[in-house]
Backbone as numpy.savetxt, mean C-alpha at the origin, in Angstrom:
# Nx Ny Nz CAx CAy CAz Cx Cy Cz
-1.37 24.68 17.13 -0.93 23.68 16.04 0.32 23.79 15.61
0.26 21.86 15.61 2.13 21.71 15.07 2.10 21.63 13.76
2.86 22.86 13.36 2.93 22.74 11.74 4.43 22.40 11.43
5.32 21.73 12.51 6.70 21.12 12.02 6.42 20.31 11.01
7.26 20.13 10.30 7.53 19.18 9.06 7.06 17.44 9.65
6.43 16.71 8.70 6.51 15.69 9.77 7.46 14.51 9.28
8.27 14.14 10.74 9.53 12.91 10.64 9.03 12.05 9.71
9.95 11.78 8.80 10.35 10.56 7.44 10.93 9.46 8.59
10.36 8.15 8.63 10.99 7.40 9.20 11.39 6.40 8.28
12.87 5.87 8.18 13.97 5.44 7.17 13.19 4.11 6.62
13.12 3.61 5.88 13.06 2.00 5.72 14.05 1.60 5.23
14.33 0.09 5.69 15.30 -0.72 5.32 15.62 -0.89 4.00
16.93 -0.82 3.29 16.73 -1.02 1.68 16.44 -2.23 1.08
15.75 -1.79 -0.19 14.85 -2.85 -0.51 15.90 -3.90 -1.31
15.45 -5.46 -1.25 16.63 -6.35 -1.57 16.17 -6.53 -3.33
17.24 -6.87 -4.32 16.69 -6.45 -5.64 17.06 -7.93 -6.30
16.91 -8.90 -5.14 16.85 -10.02 -5.71 16.33 -11.32 -4.87
16.20 -12.23 -5.46 14.82 -13.40 -4.82 15.30 -14.73 -5.41
14.92 -15.21 -4.31 15.03 -17.14 -4.98 13.99 -17.63 -5.49
12.41 -16.34 -5.73 12.00 -16.94 -6.33 11.41 -16.44 -7.52
11.22 -17.11 -8.60 11.34 -16.45 -10.04 9.76 -15.56 -10.32
9.92 -14.41 -11.12 8.85 -14.14 -11.56 7.66 -15.19 -11.86
7.95 -16.24 -12.78 7.03 -17.46 -12.63 6.71 -18.12 -12.10
7.23 -18.25 -10.86 6.90 -19.15 -9.83 5.83 -18.21 -8.91
6.05 -16.72 -8.34 5.50 -16.01 -8.30 3.95 -15.95 -9.14
4.02 -16.03 -10.40 2.97 -15.98 -10.80 2.04 -16.97 -10.64
2.83 -18.20 -10.88 2.10 -19.48 -10.73 1.16 -19.75 -9.09
2.18 -19.21 -7.84 1.35 -19.25 -6.52 0.82 -18.33 -6.47
0.63 -17.02 -6.86 -0.11 -16.00 -6.15 -1.77 -16.46 -6.30
-2.06 -16.42 -5.09 -3.75 -16.43 -4.84 -4.17 -15.57 -4.00
-5.57 -15.43 -3.95 -6.05 -14.24 -3.07 -6.80 -14.58 -1.49
-5.79 -14.67 -0.48 -5.68 -15.34 0.54 -6.39 -14.32 1.85
-7.40 -14.43 2.49 -8.12 -13.96 3.57 -8.21 -14.12 4.62
-7.31 -15.19 5.50 -7.18 -15.32 6.59 -5.75 -15.71 6.92
-5.28 -15.16 7.90 -3.58 -14.98 8.41 -3.66 -15.17 10.06
-2.23 -15.85 10.07 -2.00 -16.10 11.59 -1.59 -14.82 12.00
-1.58 -14.81 13.52 -1.19 -13.77 14.29 0.12 -13.44 14.36
0.78 -13.77 13.54 2.35 -13.43 13.49 2.56 -12.04 12.89
3.48 -11.49 13.54 3.50 -9.96 13.08 4.52 -9.82 11.53
4.45 -8.66 11.29 5.28 -8.44 9.77 6.70 -7.62 10.25
7.49 -7.84 9.63 8.90 -7.40 10.10 9.05 -5.64 9.01
9.63 -4.85 9.34 10.09 -3.47 9.08 10.80 -4.08 7.60
11.53 -4.85 7.68 12.03 -5.32 6.26 11.28 -5.90 4.93
9.79 -6.28 5.67 9.16 -7.28 4.92 8.04 -5.64 4.53
7.70 -4.96 5.18 7.01 -3.66 5.03 7.76 -2.99 4.12
8.90 -2.79 4.26 10.06 -2.04 2.96 9.73 -2.47 1.74
9.95 -4.09 1.36 10.29 -4.56 0.28 8.64 -4.70 -0.27
7.60 -4.59 0.26 6.15 -4.05 -0.14 5.89 -2.79 -0.86
6.41 -2.11 0.01 6.20 -0.62 -0.48 6.95 -0.32 -1.60
8.41 -1.03 -1.56 9.18 -0.30 -2.65 8.44 -1.46 -4.10
8.05 -2.30 -3.65 7.40 -3.38 -5.15 6.28 -2.28 -6.04
5.58 -1.84 -4.58 4.70 -0.78 -5.27 4.66 0.18 -6.24
5.54 1.27 -5.57 5.77 2.28 -6.00 7.42 3.23 -5.90
8.00 1.73 -5.57 9.71 2.39 -5.29 10.18 2.80 -6.49
11.18 3.33 -6.62 12.03 4.23 -7.05 12.85 3.36 -7.60
12.76 3.45 -9.15 13.78 2.03 -9.63 14.96 3.05 -10.88
15.14 4.04 -11.31 16.30 5.36 -11.61 16.30 6.31 -10.92
17.42 7.10 -11.26 17.77 8.36 -11.04 17.32 8.61 -11.33
16.12 9.06 -12.57 15.02 10.19 -13.29 14.12 9.95 -12.12
13.55 8.79 -11.21 12.54 9.21 -10.76 11.47 8.22 -10.81
11.53 7.26 -12.62 10.88 6.40 -12.52 10.75 5.17 -11.57
9.40 4.67 -11.48 9.17 3.60 -10.34 8.73 1.85 -10.73
8.38 1.00 -9.85 8.27 -0.09 -10.07 7.27 -0.44 -10.90
6.16 0.38 -10.90 4.70 0.46 -12.02 4.70 1.66 -12.98
4.00 1.31 -13.94 3.84 2.20 -15.10 3.01 3.28 -14.84
3.40 4.66 -15.31 2.30 5.79 -14.88 2.61 6.40 -15.95
0.95 6.93 -16.51 0.95 7.44 -17.66 1.84 9.10 -17.44
3.20 9.30 -18.40 3.03 10.64 -18.19 4.26 10.78 -17.24
4.27 9.34 -16.52 4.73 9.81 -15.47 4.76 10.51 -14.26
3.30 10.98 -14.13 2.42 11.84 -13.35 2.66 10.98 -12.01
2.65 10.06 -11.93 2.25 8.99 -10.51 1.18 9.76 -9.35
-0.11 9.32 -9.60 -0.99 10.03 -9.18 -1.13 9.19 -8.02
-0.52 8.01 -7.99 -0.72 7.40 -6.48 -0.10 7.95 -5.40
-0.82 7.51 -4.28 -0.44 7.63 -2.90 -1.05 6.20 -2.21
0.46 5.60 -1.59 0.30 4.41 -0.81 0.50 4.70 0.74
-0.89 3.94 1.71 -0.61 4.50 3.04 -0.70 3.13 3.74
-0.20 2.88 4.82 0.06 1.88 5.62 -0.87 1.72 7.13
-1.94 1.11 7.15 -2.44 0.87 8.51 -1.54 -0.05 9.14
-0.97 0.28 10.39 -0.16 -0.59 10.69 -0.86 -0.88 11.96
-1.24 -2.60 12.22 -1.37 -2.89 13.86 -0.29 -3.53 14.47
0.23 -4.24 13.45 1.42 -5.34 14.52 3.02 -5.27 13.33
3.52 -4.25 13.68 4.74 -4.32 12.35 5.48 -3.86 13.71
6.66 -4.90 13.60 8.01 -5.22 14.61 8.58 -3.43 14.22
8.97 -2.97 15.01 9.86 -1.78 14.74 8.70 -0.65 14.21
7.34 -0.80 14.32 6.34 0.28 14.07 5.33 0.57 14.69
5.52 1.86 15.30 4.11 1.92 16.20 3.13 2.16 15.42
1.86 1.45 16.08 0.47 1.31 15.23 -0.09 2.81 14.59
-0.56 2.84 13.84 -0.43 4.35 12.96 -0.86 3.70 11.69
-1.00 5.49 10.98 -1.69 5.48 9.60 -0.39 6.10 9.01
0.23 5.52 8.24 1.73 6.11 7.47 1.69 6.17 6.18
2.44 6.82 5.27 2.04 7.24 3.59 3.39 6.93 3.59
3.66 6.30 2.69 4.93 5.89 1.92 5.62 7.09 0.88
6.69 7.42 1.17 7.41 8.61 0.56 8.26 7.51 -0.86
8.18 7.66 -2.03 8.80 7.10 -2.56 10.47 7.30 -2.54
10.61 8.75 -2.87 12.02 9.39 -2.99 12.57 8.56 -2.29
12.00 9.29 -0.80 12.99 9.20 0.60 13.23 7.48 0.62
11.94 6.26 0.14 11.91 5.13 0.50 11.84 5.32 2.18
10.50 5.90 2.59 10.49 5.96 3.84 9.05 6.19 4.27
9.15 6.52 5.47 7.12 6.28 5.98 7.19 7.52 6.56
6.12 8.42 6.40 5.34 9.67 7.23 4.21 9.12 8.18
4.20 9.28 9.80 3.19 8.87 10.21 1.87 9.92 10.30
1.33 9.66 9.67 0.34 10.66 9.45 -0.83 10.73 10.27
-1.13 9.82 11.36 -1.73 9.46 12.32 -1.92 8.40 13.51
-1.47 8.67 14.66 -1.16 7.44 15.53 -2.55 6.49 15.86
-1.85 5.52 16.41 -3.12 4.34 16.59 -3.32 3.14 16.14
-3.33 2.27 16.58 -4.15 0.78 15.63 -5.64 1.05 15.02
-5.67 1.54 13.76 -6.96 1.96 13.20 -7.84 0.53 12.17
-7.34 -0.56 13.06 -7.88 -1.75 12.26 -9.27 -1.69 12.34
-9.94 -1.45 13.35 -11.38 -1.47 13.70 -12.11 -0.44 12.66
-12.05 0.65 12.44 -12.31 1.69 11.64 -12.31 1.28 10.29
-10.75 0.33 9.77 -10.99 0.32 8.40 -12.10 -1.04 8.21
-11.88 -1.76 9.72 -12.89 -3.15 9.14 -14.03 -2.85 8.83
-14.61 -1.55 9.72 -15.98 -1.38 9.80 -16.11 -0.64 8.12
-14.88 -0.09 7.50 -15.47 0.75 6.30 -15.44 -0.21 5.56
-14.40 -1.48 5.45 -14.45 -2.37 4.92 -15.44 -3.52 4.65
-16.98 -2.82 5.11 -17.49 -4.04 5.17 -17.91 -5.44 5.87
-16.57 -5.17 7.10 -16.83 -5.96 8.01 -16.10 -7.26 7.78
-15.03 -7.42 6.45 -14.26 -8.24 5.68 -13.22 -9.08 6.72
-13.43 -9.97 6.78 -12.20 -10.66 8.01 -10.88 -10.22 7.82
-10.64 -10.17 6.29 -9.26 -10.32 5.85 -8.36 -8.66 6.66
-9.50 -7.94 6.56 -8.87 -6.57 7.45 -8.54 -6.67 8.86
-9.87 -7.16 9.47 -9.44 -7.40 10.83 -8.10 -8.51 11.14
-7.87 -9.24 10.88 -7.23 -9.88 11.26 -5.42 -9.76 10.47
-5.34 -9.03 9.61 -3.90 -8.80 9.04 -3.47 -7.34 10.04
-1.87 -7.85 10.05 -1.33 -7.21 10.91 -0.77 -5.66 10.32
-1.42 -5.76 8.99 -0.75 -4.26 8.26 -2.09 -4.16 6.84
-2.41 -3.21 6.65 -2.97 -3.12 5.54 -2.81 -1.81 4.84
-2.47 -2.34 3.34 -1.97 -1.43 2.62 -3.04 -0.50 1.67
-3.43 0.63 1.60 -4.24 1.87 1.43 -3.76 2.29 0.17
-4.29 2.20 -1.22 -3.85 2.51 -2.25 -4.82 3.82 -2.39
-4.41 4.61 -2.85 -5.57 6.18 -3.25 -4.80 6.74 -4.42
-5.28 7.53 -4.96 -5.08 8.55 -6.04 -5.24 10.12 -5.80
-4.78 10.51 -6.36 -4.76 11.92 -6.79 -5.51 12.43 -8.14
-6.34 12.20 -8.29 -6.72 12.16 -9.62 -6.70 13.73 -10.73
-6.65 14.50 -10.16 -5.64 15.69 -11.02 -4.16 15.60 -11.38
-3.75 15.05 -10.56 -2.02 15.01 -11.07 -2.28 14.27 -12.61
-2.96 13.49 -12.98 -2.83 13.09 -14.48 -4.54 13.85 -15.41
-5.12 14.12 -14.61 -6.41 14.69 -15.60 -5.82 16.25 -15.90
-4.72 16.56 -15.38 -4.32 18.22 -16.03 -3.91 17.58 -17.20
-3.39 17.02 -17.41 -2.63 16.50 -18.46 -3.31 15.56 -19.61
-4.53 15.22 -19.23 -5.09 13.93 -20.00 -7.04 13.96 -19.88
-6.84 15.09 -19.17 -8.55 15.20 -18.98 -9.29 14.44 -18.40
-10.16 13.80 -18.73 -11.15 12.57 -17.80 -10.77 11.24 -18.13
-9.72 11.27 -19.20 -9.44 9.89 -19.39 -8.08 9.40 -18.62
-7.61 10.82 -17.89 -6.55 10.77 -16.81 -7.23 9.75 -15.07
-8.00 9.95 -15.07 -8.97 9.33 -14.16 -8.78 7.46 -14.70
-9.10 6.81 -15.59 -8.84 5.59 -16.43 -7.25 5.32 -16.15
-6.37 6.56 -16.19 -5.13 5.83 -16.28 -4.55 5.85 -14.75
-5.11 6.61 -13.81 -4.68 6.40 -12.28 -5.28 5.07 -12.09
-6.65 4.56 -12.53 -7.15 3.43 -11.89 -6.68 2.20 -12.78
-5.77 2.31 -13.94 -5.03 1.40 -14.53 -3.52 0.90 -13.31
-2.96 2.30 -13.34 -1.89 2.23 -12.10 -1.99 1.86 -10.65
-3.07 2.01 -10.35 -3.15 1.20 -8.88 -3.55 -0.17 -9.43
-4.17 -0.80 -10.36 -3.78 -2.39 -10.66 -2.51 -3.12 -10.86
-1.70 -2.05 -11.53 -0.17 -2.81 -11.75 0.69 -2.47 -10.48
0.20 -1.12 -9.74 1.05 -1.87 -8.03 0.32 -2.59 -7.79
-0.93 -2.88 -7.58 -1.37 -3.96 -6.53 -0.99 -5.41 -7.05
-0.90 -5.81 -7.74 -0.37 -6.89 -9.07 1.58 -7.16 -8.24
2.32 -5.75 -8.55 3.58 -6.00 -7.96 3.39 -6.34 -6.46
2.66 -5.80 -5.46 2.84 -6.00 -4.25 2.57 -7.72 -4.13
1.30 -8.16 -4.53 1.02 -9.34 -4.58 2.12 -10.15 -4.99
2.72 -10.25 -5.91 3.57 -11.04 -6.61 4.84 -11.05 -5.41
5.11 -9.76 -5.05 6.41 -9.67 -4.22 5.67 -10.35 -2.51
4.44 -10.10 -2.42 4.08 -10.78 -1.36 4.69 -12.41 -1.41
4.27 -13.17 -2.65 4.52 -14.18 -2.77 6.43 -14.81 -2.45
7.10 -14.02 -2.79 8.21 -14.14 -2.22 8.72 -14.12 -1.46
7.82 -13.35 -0.31 8.17 -13.18 0.90 7.17 -14.01 2.00
7.07 -15.03 1.22 5.89 -16.23 1.64 4.82 -15.75 2.58
4.50 -14.50 2.32 3.03 -13.48 2.45 2.18 -13.68 2.06
1.31 -13.40 2.85 -0.63 -13.45 1.80 -1.10 -12.13 1.86
-2.18 -11.72 0.76 -2.86 -10.71 0.62 -4.14 -10.76 -0.04
-4.85 -9.92 -0.25 -5.81 -9.91 -0.78 -6.45 -8.61 -1.69
-6.46 -8.49 -2.52 -6.90 -7.18 -3.21 -8.56 -6.62 -2.56
-8.95 -5.75 -2.40 -10.05 -5.46 -1.76 -10.54 -4.29 -2.62
-11.52 -4.30 -3.19 -12.94 -3.21 -3.90 -13.78 -2.76 -3.39
-14.42 -3.67 -2.13 -15.88 -2.72 -1.73 -15.32 -2.59 -0.35
-15.62 -1.09 -0.39 -15.61 -0.27 1.01 -16.19 0.50 0.89
-16.90 1.38 2.04 -17.35 2.55 2.16 -16.37 3.98 1.94
-16.40 4.32 0.67 -15.26 5.43 0.28 -14.96 6.76 1.43
-16.08 6.66 1.72 -15.68 7.77 2.39 -15.51 7.90 4.18
-15.77 6.65 4.38 -15.05 5.82 5.75 -13.58 5.66 5.68
-13.59 4.92 4.80 -11.69 4.82 4.48 -11.28 6.10 4.45
-11.62 7.22 3.75 -11.27 8.61 3.63 -10.96 9.24 4.91
-12.14 8.97 5.96 -11.88 9.86 7.02 -10.79 8.73 8.13
-10.85 7.07 8.13 -9.97 6.97 8.82 -8.45 7.33 8.44
-8.07 7.57 7.00 -6.75 7.48 6.94 -6.55 9.25 6.97
-7.46 10.25 6.77 -7.44 11.46 7.17 -6.83 12.33 5.88
-7.96 11.58 4.58 -7.58 12.02 3.31 -8.35 13.71 2.95
-7.43 14.23 2.33 -8.47 15.52 1.87 -9.08 14.77 0.88
-9.80 15.94 0.08 -11.02 15.88 -0.82 -10.28 15.57 -1.98
-9.01 15.98 -2.31 -8.42 15.58 -3.50 -7.91 13.89 -3.70
-8.04 13.06 -2.67 -7.11 12.35 -2.55 -8.26 11.36 -2.21
-8.30 9.96 -3.32 -9.38 8.85 -3.05 -9.13 7.82 -2.77
-9.49 6.81 -2.21 -8.66 5.37 -2.07 -9.75 4.74 -2.90
-8.98 3.57 -3.26 -9.24 2.99 -4.56 -8.80 1.31 -4.28
-8.01 1.08 -3.52 -7.76 -0.12 -3.04 -7.41 -0.79 -1.35
-7.67 -1.70 -1.08 -7.40 -2.15 0.26 -6.62 -3.76 0.07
-5.48 -3.46 0.98 -4.66 -4.62 0.74 -4.14 -4.80 1.96
-5.06 -6.03 2.68 -4.51 -6.61 3.85 -3.34 -7.57 3.76
-2.39 -7.65 4.76 -1.08 -8.65 4.25 -0.79 -9.20 5.39
-0.55 -10.46 5.36 -0.16 -11.48 6.55 0.43 -12.56 6.09
0.43 -13.46 7.54 0.84 -14.18 6.94 0.20 -15.78 6.95
-0.11 -16.54 5.70 -1.06 -17.23 5.81 -1.75 -18.36 6.43
-2.52 -18.71 6.95 -3.13 -19.12 7.43 -3.68 -20.84 7.03
-3.00 -21.82 7.27 -2.82 -23.15 6.76 -4.77 -23.92 7.20
């Protein structure tokens, strides 16, 4: 059994400026379910990861607000066609702005089945999966901590959607899926629960 530490893949540094204003991004954001077969770049993946959960201060604060700064979210990436990244399941490491590979291989088919055969999942070159470790917030806030984690997932998902607009990328937040099958596909333990799927690609006109 391999017990060696998993290697972190460094992502390109995120950009902190854009030609797209926040008002333009809000105006243009749409749920898009059809994508071309064009791949995503590692720079695009980097920017989307940072938008969702990137660190924005020396104190460790992130792009999305979190109750008590406890950060229950774990962001996974199911990469199928990303330039410079082997197909597989990756977990975003906000502190290092990197990806850790959790499992090799293209998991598109398994996610598509877990996602109730929604076409956006099968067409996308990558699918972000937002998960939560509820215990992180429930230790302080009891049962209400679960609600705070769900709210945080919404904040982070909107960040990713708006960042996608600025990159000329399309996505759709998906909440209809088989929780247990998504968890198995990602190799999640019992403490980590899937909340959101966000397939990302280039919009098909």
